[in-house]
């Protein structure tokens, strides 16, 4: 019998966003649909209901942005949570989820950023393996809130990965989905090289070392969370 494929909604924050290896990982098992965050108000509650899971990607804007698009994104998130949807946030996506639940999103006290491969300190949950390193690419971090079960903490900020208690909602501050091409694009778009930024050569060298481990980890995690 033909089994109905689960539908996954990918929310991106740039006109030419690349979901990286997530697309290829989901492609064979699920139907994926990409939507730009500016178009989220076009989705009705009945549309959101159709998706088995929602993945919210990173972006250059801040989770603290007062733009109407980001405000609409919080409304969309609120609707998806009411519908008990499985939600995964990556980088900005994780920050938006965390802020919705009460976290403060802010720059580090010494204005340092995290750009480069860093280890993540595993807390309690088996889904994070602290023997591998993930790409960090952010200048703001997440504080802990009472709705959150901490899965791993970062070097610069308290929260690197979390699950929302009583919900199948996860946030990952790091980028397990990146390709070398994405790294070059993002690095090329940096306005300034702030303290805490690795050189592009070091990042690409680390990418070669860790990308396969990240791929296997991501594949396992997506299947675990979505199913």
PDB file of C-alpha atoms in Angstrom:
ATOM      1  CA  UNK A   1       0.000   0.000   0.000  1.00  0.00           C
ATOM      2  CA  UNK A   2       1.114   3.532  -0.700  1.00  0.00           C
ATOM      3  CA  UNK A   3       2.055   5.198   2.548  1.00  0.00           C
ATOM      4  CA  UNK A   4       1.201   8.892   2.768  1.00  0.00           C
ATOM      5  CA  UNK A   5       4.431  10.866   3.125  1.00  0.00           C
ATOM      6  CA  UNK A   6       4.742  13.231   6.046  1.00  0.00           C
ATOM      7  CA  UNK A   7       5.020  16.904   5.076  1.00  0.00           C
ATOM      8  CA  UNK A   8       7.766  19.069   6.556  1.00  0.00           C
ATOM      9  CA  UNK A   9       7.748  22.881   6.396  1.00  0.00           C
ATOM     10  CA  UNK A  10      11.136  24.603   6.091  1.00  0.00           C
ATOM     11  CA  UNK A  11      11.080  28.283   7.123  1.00  0.00           C
ATOM     12  CA  UNK A  12      13.989  30.269   5.662  1.00  0.00           C
ATOM     13  CA  UNK A  13      15.093  33.867   6.261  1.00  0.00           C
ATOM     14  CA  UNK A  14      16.749  34.934   3.027  1.00  0.00           C
ATOM     15  CA  UNK A  15      15.559  35.069  -0.557  1.00  0.00           C
ATOM     16  CA  UNK A  16      18.180  32.571  -1.666  1.00  0.00           C
ATOM     17  CA  UNK A  17      18.329  30.513   1.514  1.00  0.00           C
ATOM     18  CA  UNK A  18      19.979  27.142   1.329  1.00  0.00           C
ATOM     19  CA  UNK A  19      18.707  24.556   3.838  1.00  0.00           C
ATOM     20  CA  UNK A  20      22.007  22.735   3.353  1.00  0.00           C
ATOM     21  CA  UNK A  21      22.179  18.997   3.934  1.00  0.00           C
ATOM     22  CA  UNK A  22      18.783  18.991   5.676  1.00  0.00           C
ATOM     23  CA  UNK A  23      17.097  19.049   2.255  1.00  0.00           C
ATOM     24  CA  UNK A  24      18.884  15.948   1.056  1.00  0.00           C
ATOM     25  CA  UNK A  25      18.367  14.148   4.375  1.00  0.00           C
ATOM     26  CA  UNK A  26      14.606  14.777   4.341  1.00  0.00           C
ATOM     27  CA  UNK A  27      14.114  14.418   0.606  1.00  0.00           C
ATOM     28  CA  UNK A  28      13.927  10.639   0.441  1.00  0.00           C
ATOM     29  CA  UNK A  29      11.504  10.188   3.351  1.00  0.00           C
ATOM     30  CA  UNK A  30       9.303  13.277   3.464  1.00  0.00           C
ATOM     31  CA  UNK A  31       7.624  15.897   1.327  1.00  0.00           C
ATOM     32  CA  UNK A  32       9.341  19.206   2.027  1.00  0.00           C
ATOM     33  CA  UNK A  33       7.978  22.674   1.396  1.00  0.00           C
ATOM     34  CA  UNK A  34      10.073  25.850   1.678  1.00  0.00           C
ATOM     35  CA  UNK A  35       8.560  29.148   2.759  1.00  0.00           C
ATOM     36  CA  UNK A  36      10.254  32.531   3.196  1.00  0.00           C
ATOM     37  CA  UNK A  37       9.537  33.956   6.652  1.00  0.00           C
ATOM     38  CA  UNK A  38       7.956  37.058   5.095  1.00  0.00           C
ATOM     39  CA  UNK A  39       5.160  34.860   3.708  1.00  0.00           C
ATOM     40  CA  UNK A  40       4.218  33.161   6.990  1.00  0.00           C
ATOM     41  CA  UNK A  41       1.037  35.294   7.435  1.00  0.00           C
ATOM     42  CA  UNK A  42      -0.309  33.626   4.274  1.00  0.00           C
ATOM     43  CA  UNK A  43      -0.492  30.277   6.096  1.00  0.00           C
ATOM     44  CA  UNK A  44      -3.844  29.546   7.687  1.00  0.00           C
ATOM     45  CA  UNK A  45      -4.227  27.374  10.793  1.00  0.00           C
ATOM     46  CA  UNK A  46      -5.536  24.606   8.524  1.00  0.00           C
ATOM     47  CA  UNK A  47      -2.348  24.845   6.405  1.00  0.00           C
ATOM     48  CA  UNK A  48      -0.082  24.574   9.454  1.00  0.00           C
ATOM     49  CA  UNK A  49      -2.068  21.519  10.610  1.00  0.00           C
ATOM     50  CA  UNK A  50      -0.973  19.598   7.511  1.00  0.00           C
ATOM     51  CA  UNK A  51       2.712  19.590   8.458  1.00  0.00           C
ATOM     52  CA  UNK A  52       4.181  16.842  10.589  1.00  0.00           C
ATOM     53  CA  UNK A  53       7.111  19.067  11.516  1.00  0.00           C
ATOM     54  CA  UNK A  54       8.422  22.598  11.055  1.00  0.00           C
ATOM     55  CA  UNK A  55      12.112  23.506  10.813  1.00  0.00           C
ATOM     56  CA  UNK A  56      13.037  27.175  11.308  1.00  0.00           C
ATOM     57  CA  UNK A  57      16.459  28.090   9.917  1.00  0.00           C
ATOM     58  CA  UNK A  58      19.019  30.770  10.710  1.00  0.00           C
ATOM     59  CA  UNK A  59      19.256  34.294   9.397  1.00  0.00           C
ATOM     60  CA  UNK A  60      21.132  37.555   9.757  1.00  0.00           C
ATOM     61  CA  UNK A  61      18.328  39.352  11.594  1.00  0.00           C
ATOM     62  CA  UNK A  62      17.949  39.333  15.390  1.00  0.00           C
ATOM     63  CA  UNK A  63      15.288  37.485  17.374  1.00  0.00           C
ATOM     64  CA  UNK A  64      14.837  40.878  19.105  1.00  0.00           C
ATOM     65  CA  UNK A  65      13.995  42.593  15.811  1.00  0.00           C
ATOM     66  CA  UNK A  66      10.896  44.796  15.893  1.00  0.00           C
ATOM     67  CA  UNK A  67      10.239  44.276  12.170  1.00  0.00           C
ATOM     68  CA  UNK A  68       6.710  43.205  11.274  1.00  0.00           C
ATOM     69  CA  UNK A  69       8.101  40.064   9.634  1.00  0.00           C
ATOM     70  CA  UNK A  70       9.737  38.852  12.841  1.00  0.00           C
ATOM     71  CA  UNK A  71       6.615  39.840  14.829  1.00  0.00           C
ATOM     72  CA  UNK A  72       4.580  37.724  12.389  1.00  0.00           C
ATOM     73  CA  UNK A  73       7.025  34.875  12.863  1.00  0.00           C
ATOM     74  CA  UNK A  74       6.291  34.854  16.604  1.00  0.00           C
ATOM     75  CA  UNK A  75       2.552  34.736  15.787  1.00  0.00           C
ATOM     76  CA  UNK A  76       3.161  31.806  13.441  1.00  0.00           C
ATOM     77  CA  UNK A  77       5.236  30.043  16.117  1.00  0.00           C
ATOM     78  CA  UNK A  78       2.480  30.598  18.677  1.00  0.00           C
ATOM     79  CA  UNK A  79      -0.059  28.987  16.310  1.00  0.00           C
ATOM     80  CA  UNK A  80       2.231  26.038  15.574  1.00  0.00           C
ATOM     81  CA  UNK A  81       2.815  25.463  19.305  1.00  0.00           C
ATOM     82  CA  UNK A  82      -0.946  25.588  19.993  1.00  0.00           C
ATOM     83  CA  UNK A  83      -1.330  22.864  17.371  1.00  0.00           C
ATOM     84  CA  UNK A  84       1.299  20.788  19.253  1.00  0.00           C
ATOM     85  CA  UNK A  85       3.544  20.694  16.185  1.00  0.00           C
ATOM     86  CA  UNK A  86       7.024  19.179  16.183  1.00  0.00           C
ATOM     87  CA  UNK A  87       9.346  22.176  15.737  1.00  0.00           C
ATOM     88  CA  UNK A  88      13.124  22.399  15.292  1.00  0.00           C
ATOM     89  CA  UNK A  89      14.898  25.762  15.384  1.00  0.00           C
ATOM     90  CA  UNK A  90      18.449  26.272  14.138  1.00  0.00           C
ATOM     91  CA  UNK A  91      20.475  29.350  15.182  1.00  0.00           C
ATOM     92  CA  UNK A  92      18.022  32.276  14.712  1.00  0.00           C
ATOM     93  CA  UNK A  93      15.206  29.701  14.713  1.00  0.00           C
ATOM     94  CA  UNK A  94      16.383  28.416  18.103  1.00  0.00           C
ATOM     95  CA  UNK A  95      16.649  31.975  19.443  1.00  0.00           C
ATOM     96  CA  UNK A  96      13.098  32.819  18.326  1.00  0.00           C
ATOM     97  CA  UNK A  97      11.743  29.684  20.045  1.00  0.00           C
ATOM     98  CA  UNK A  98      13.766  30.413  23.210  1.00  0.00           C
ATOM     99  CA  UNK A  99      12.625  34.058  23.349  1.00  0.00           C
ATOM    100  CA  UNK A 100       9.010  32.991  22.856  1.00  0.00           C
ATOM    101  CA  UNK A 101       9.339  30.815  25.954  1.00  0.00           C
ATOM    102  CA  UNK A 102      11.014  33.529  28.051  1.00  0.00           C
ATOM    103  CA  UNK A 103      14.749  33.573  27.266  1.00  0.00           C
ATOM    104  CA  UNK A 104      16.770  36.742  26.858  1.00  0.00           C
ATOM    105  CA  UNK A 105      18.678  36.933  23.560  1.00  0.00           C
ATOM    106  CA  UNK A 106      21.720  39.155  23.814  1.00  0.00           C
ATOM    107  CA  UNK A 107      25.335  39.712  22.850  1.00  0.00           C
ATOM    108  CA  UNK A 108      28.097  38.408  25.133  1.00  0.00           C
ATOM    109  CA  UNK A 109      29.277  40.769  27.889  1.00  0.00           C
ATOM    110  CA  UNK A 110      32.669  41.285  26.222  1.00  0.00           C
ATOM    111  CA  UNK A 111      31.104  41.676  22.734  1.00  0.00           C
ATOM    112  CA  UNK A 112      32.773  38.458  21.595  1.00  0.00           C
ATOM    113  CA  UNK A 113      31.103  36.410  18.843  1.00  0.00           C
ATOM    114  CA  UNK A 114      31.216  32.692  18.054  1.00  0.00           C
ATOM    115  CA  UNK A 115      32.175  31.937  14.474  1.00  0.00           C
ATOM    116  CA  UNK A 116      33.924  28.631  13.895  1.00  0.00           C
ATOM    117  CA  UNK A 117      33.732  24.978  14.895  1.00  0.00           C
ATOM    118  CA  UNK A 118      33.303  24.590  18.667  1.00  0.00           C
ATOM    119  CA  UNK A 119      32.594  21.665  20.939  1.00  0.00           C
ATOM    120  CA  UNK A 120      29.259  21.645  22.734  1.00  0.00           C
ATOM    121  CA  UNK A 121      29.123  20.535  26.377  1.00  0.00           C
ATOM    122  CA  UNK A 122      26.607  17.735  26.720  1.00  0.00           C
ATOM    123  CA  UNK A 123      24.317  18.079  29.730  1.00  0.00           C
ATOM    124  CA  UNK A 124      21.932  15.207  30.255  1.00  0.00           C
ATOM    125  CA  UNK A 125      20.368  14.012  27.105  1.00  0.00           C
ATOM    126  CA  UNK A 126      21.716  11.336  24.810  1.00  0.00           C
ATOM    127  CA  UNK A 127      20.860  13.234  21.615  1.00  0.00           C
ATOM    128  CA  UNK A 128      23.929  15.460  21.904  1.00  0.00           C
ATOM    129  CA  UNK A 129      27.327  13.909  21.484  1.00  0.00           C
ATOM    130  CA  UNK A 130      30.082  16.093  22.903  1.00  0.00           C
ATOM    131  CA  UNK A 131      32.820  14.324  20.993  1.00  0.00           C
ATOM    132  CA  UNK A 132      32.042  16.124  17.785  1.00  0.00           C
ATOM    133  CA  UNK A 133      32.224  19.834  16.972  1.00  0.00           C
ATOM    134  CA  UNK A 134      29.578  21.929  15.255  1.00  0.00           C
ATOM    135  CA  UNK A 135      29.777  25.208  13.382  1.00  0.00           C
ATOM    136  CA  UNK A 136      28.758  28.200  15.489  1.00  0.00           C
ATOM    137  CA  UNK A 137      27.936  31.346  13.511  1.00  0.00           C
ATOM    138  CA  UNK A 138      26.252  33.906  15.742  1.00  0.00           C
ATOM    139  CA  UNK A 139      26.806  37.146  17.649  1.00  0.00           C
ATOM    140  CA  UNK A 140      23.960  36.743  20.150  1.00  0.00           C
ATOM    141  CA  UNK A 141      23.187  33.945  22.588  1.00  0.00           C
ATOM    142  CA  UNK A 142      20.328  32.401  24.551  1.00  0.00           C
ATOM    143  CA  UNK A 143      19.724  32.510  28.308  1.00  0.00           C
ATOM    144  CA  UNK A 144      18.080  29.609  30.139  1.00  0.00           C
ATOM    145  CA  UNK A 145      14.336  29.809  30.819  1.00  0.00           C
ATOM    146  CA  UNK A 146      12.165  27.630  33.064  1.00  0.00           C
ATOM    147  CA  UNK A 147      10.328  25.984  30.137  1.00  0.00           C
ATOM    148  CA  UNK A 148      13.556  24.603  28.762  1.00  0.00           C
ATOM    149  CA  UNK A 149      15.386  21.355  29.313  1.00  0.00           C
ATOM    150  CA  UNK A 150      19.045  22.123  28.613  1.00  0.00           C
ATOM    151  CA  UNK A 151      20.674  19.543  26.311  1.00  0.00           C
ATOM    152  CA  UNK A 152      24.089  21.146  25.883  1.00  0.00           C
ATOM    153  CA  UNK A 153      25.830  24.385  26.766  1.00  0.00           C
ATOM    154  CA  UNK A 154      28.228  26.400  24.647  1.00  0.00           C
ATOM    155  CA  UNK A 155      31.599  27.968  25.288  1.00  0.00           C
ATOM    156  CA  UNK A 156      30.434  31.573  25.165  1.00  0.00           C
ATOM    157  CA  UNK A 157      26.719  31.288  25.953  1.00  0.00           C
ATOM    158  CA  UNK A 158      24.836  29.081  28.434  1.00  0.00           C
ATOM    159  CA  UNK A 159      22.500  27.451  25.977  1.00  0.00           C
ATOM    160  CA  UNK A 160      23.667  25.560  22.903  1.00  0.00           C
ATOM    161  CA  UNK A 161      20.855  23.017  22.542  1.00  0.00           C
ATOM    162  CA  UNK A 162      17.539  22.625  24.320  1.00  0.00           C
ATOM    163  CA  UNK A 163      14.166  20.901  24.321  1.00  0.00           C
ATOM    164  CA  UNK A 164      10.994  22.604  25.499  1.00  0.00           C
ATOM    165  CA  UNK A 165       9.485  20.609  28.392  1.00  0.00           C
ATOM    166  CA  UNK A 166       6.186  18.862  27.537  1.00  0.00           C
ATOM    167  CA  UNK A 167       6.533  19.740  23.837  1.00  0.00           C
ATOM    168  CA  UNK A 168       8.344  18.171  20.901  1.00  0.00           C
ATOM    169  CA  UNK A 169      10.134  21.492  20.302  1.00  0.00           C
ATOM    170  CA  UNK A 170      13.918  21.676  19.994  1.00  0.00           C
ATOM    171  CA  UNK A 171      16.476  24.426  19.476  1.00  0.00           C
ATOM    172  CA  UNK A 172      20.053  24.104  18.255  1.00  0.00           C
ATOM    173  CA  UNK A 173      22.217  27.222  18.354  1.00  0.00           C
ATOM    174  CA  UNK A 174      24.837  25.569  16.116  1.00  0.00           C
ATOM    175  CA  UNK A 175      24.625  24.726  12.402  1.00  0.00           C
ATOM    176  CA  UNK A 176      24.790  20.977  11.692  1.00  0.00           C
ATOM    177  CA  UNK A 177      23.346  21.567   8.193  1.00  0.00           C
ATOM    178  CA  UNK A 178      26.138  23.590   6.570  1.00  0.00           C
ATOM    179  CA  UNK A 179      28.018  22.874   3.374  1.00  0.00           C
ATOM    180  CA  UNK A 180      31.387  24.395   2.435  1.00  0.00           C
ATOM    181  CA  UNK A 181      29.602  26.617  -0.100  1.00  0.00           C
ATOM    182  CA  UNK A 182      27.292  28.010   2.599  1.00  0.00           C
ATOM    183  CA  UNK A 183      30.233  28.709   4.907  1.00  0.00           C
ATOM    184  CA  UNK A 184      32.013  30.689   2.158  1.00  0.00           C
ATOM    185  CA  UNK A 185      28.835  32.696   1.449  1.00  0.00           C
ATOM    186  CA  UNK A 186      28.191  33.536   5.089  1.00  0.00           C
ATOM    187  CA  UNK A 187      31.815  34.433   5.740  1.00  0.00           C
ATOM    188  CA  UNK A 188      31.901  36.627   2.658  1.00  0.00           C
ATOM    189  CA  UNK A 189      28.871  38.521   3.964  1.00  0.00           C
ATOM    190  CA  UNK A 190      30.384  39.321   7.384  1.00  0.00           C
ATOM    191  CA  UNK A 191      30.401  43.088   7.967  1.00  0.00           C
ATOM    192  CA  UNK A 192      33.399  42.861  10.316  1.00  0.00           C
ATOM    193  CA  UNK A 193      35.725  40.225  11.728  1.00  0.00           C
ATOM    194  CA  UNK A 194      34.966  40.438  15.444  1.00  0.00           C
ATOM    195  CA  UNK A 195      36.764  38.802  18.351  1.00  0.00           C
ATOM    196  CA  UNK A 196      35.856  35.107  18.401  1.00  0.00           C
ATOM    197  CA  UNK A 197      35.865  34.684  14.603  1.00  0.00           C
ATOM    198  CA  UNK A 198      38.072  31.916  13.183  1.00  0.00           C
ATOM    199  CA  UNK A 199      39.743  32.425   9.806  1.00  0.00           C
ATOM    200  CA  UNK A 200      37.872  31.097   6.790  1.00  0.00           C
ATOM    201  CA  UNK A 201      40.710  28.608   6.176  1.00  0.00           C
ATOM    202  CA  UNK A 202      40.433  27.189   9.696  1.00  0.00           C
ATOM    203  CA  UNK A 203      36.649  26.873   9.410  1.00  0.00           C
ATOM    204  CA  UNK A 204      36.852  25.071   6.051  1.00  0.00           C
ATOM    205  CA  UNK A 205      39.580  22.774   7.398  1.00  0.00           C
ATOM    206  CA  UNK A 206      37.407  21.947  10.434  1.00  0.00           C
ATOM    207  CA  UNK A 207      34.408  21.445   8.132  1.00  0.00           C
ATOM    208  CA  UNK A 208      36.358  18.732   6.306  1.00  0.00           C
ATOM    209  CA  UNK A 209      37.057  17.014   9.635  1.00  0.00           C
ATOM    210  CA  UNK A 210      33.571  17.227  11.168  1.00  0.00           C
ATOM    211  CA  UNK A 211      31.015  17.448   8.362  1.00  0.00           C
ATOM    212  CA  UNK A 212      30.539  13.697   8.070  1.00  0.00           C
ATOM    213  CA  UNK A 213      29.993  13.246  11.817  1.00  0.00           C
ATOM    214  CA  UNK A 214      27.561  16.187  11.731  1.00  0.00           C
ATOM    215  CA  UNK A 215      25.725  14.547   8.822  1.00  0.00           C
ATOM    216  CA  UNK A 216      25.225  11.249  10.670  1.00  0.00           C
ATOM    217  CA  UNK A 217      24.246  13.052  13.868  1.00  0.00           C
ATOM    218  CA  UNK A 218      21.716  15.233  12.036  1.00  0.00           C
ATOM    219  CA  UNK A 219      20.198  12.276  10.198  1.00  0.00           C
ATOM    220  CA  UNK A 220      19.721  10.395  13.471  1.00  0.00           C
ATOM    221  CA  UNK A 221      18.295  13.453  15.271  1.00  0.00           C
ATOM    222  CA  UNK A 222      15.839  14.403  12.519  1.00  0.00           C
ATOM    223  CA  UNK A 223      14.448  10.863  12.413  1.00  0.00           C
ATOM    224  CA  UNK A 224      14.210  10.694  16.193  1.00  0.00           C
ATOM    225  CA  UNK A 225      12.459  14.081  16.567  1.00  0.00           C
ATOM    226  CA  UNK A 226      10.163  13.863  13.540  1.00  0.00           C
ATOM    227  CA  UNK A 227       9.071  10.287  14.211  1.00  0.00           C
TER     228      UNK A 227
END
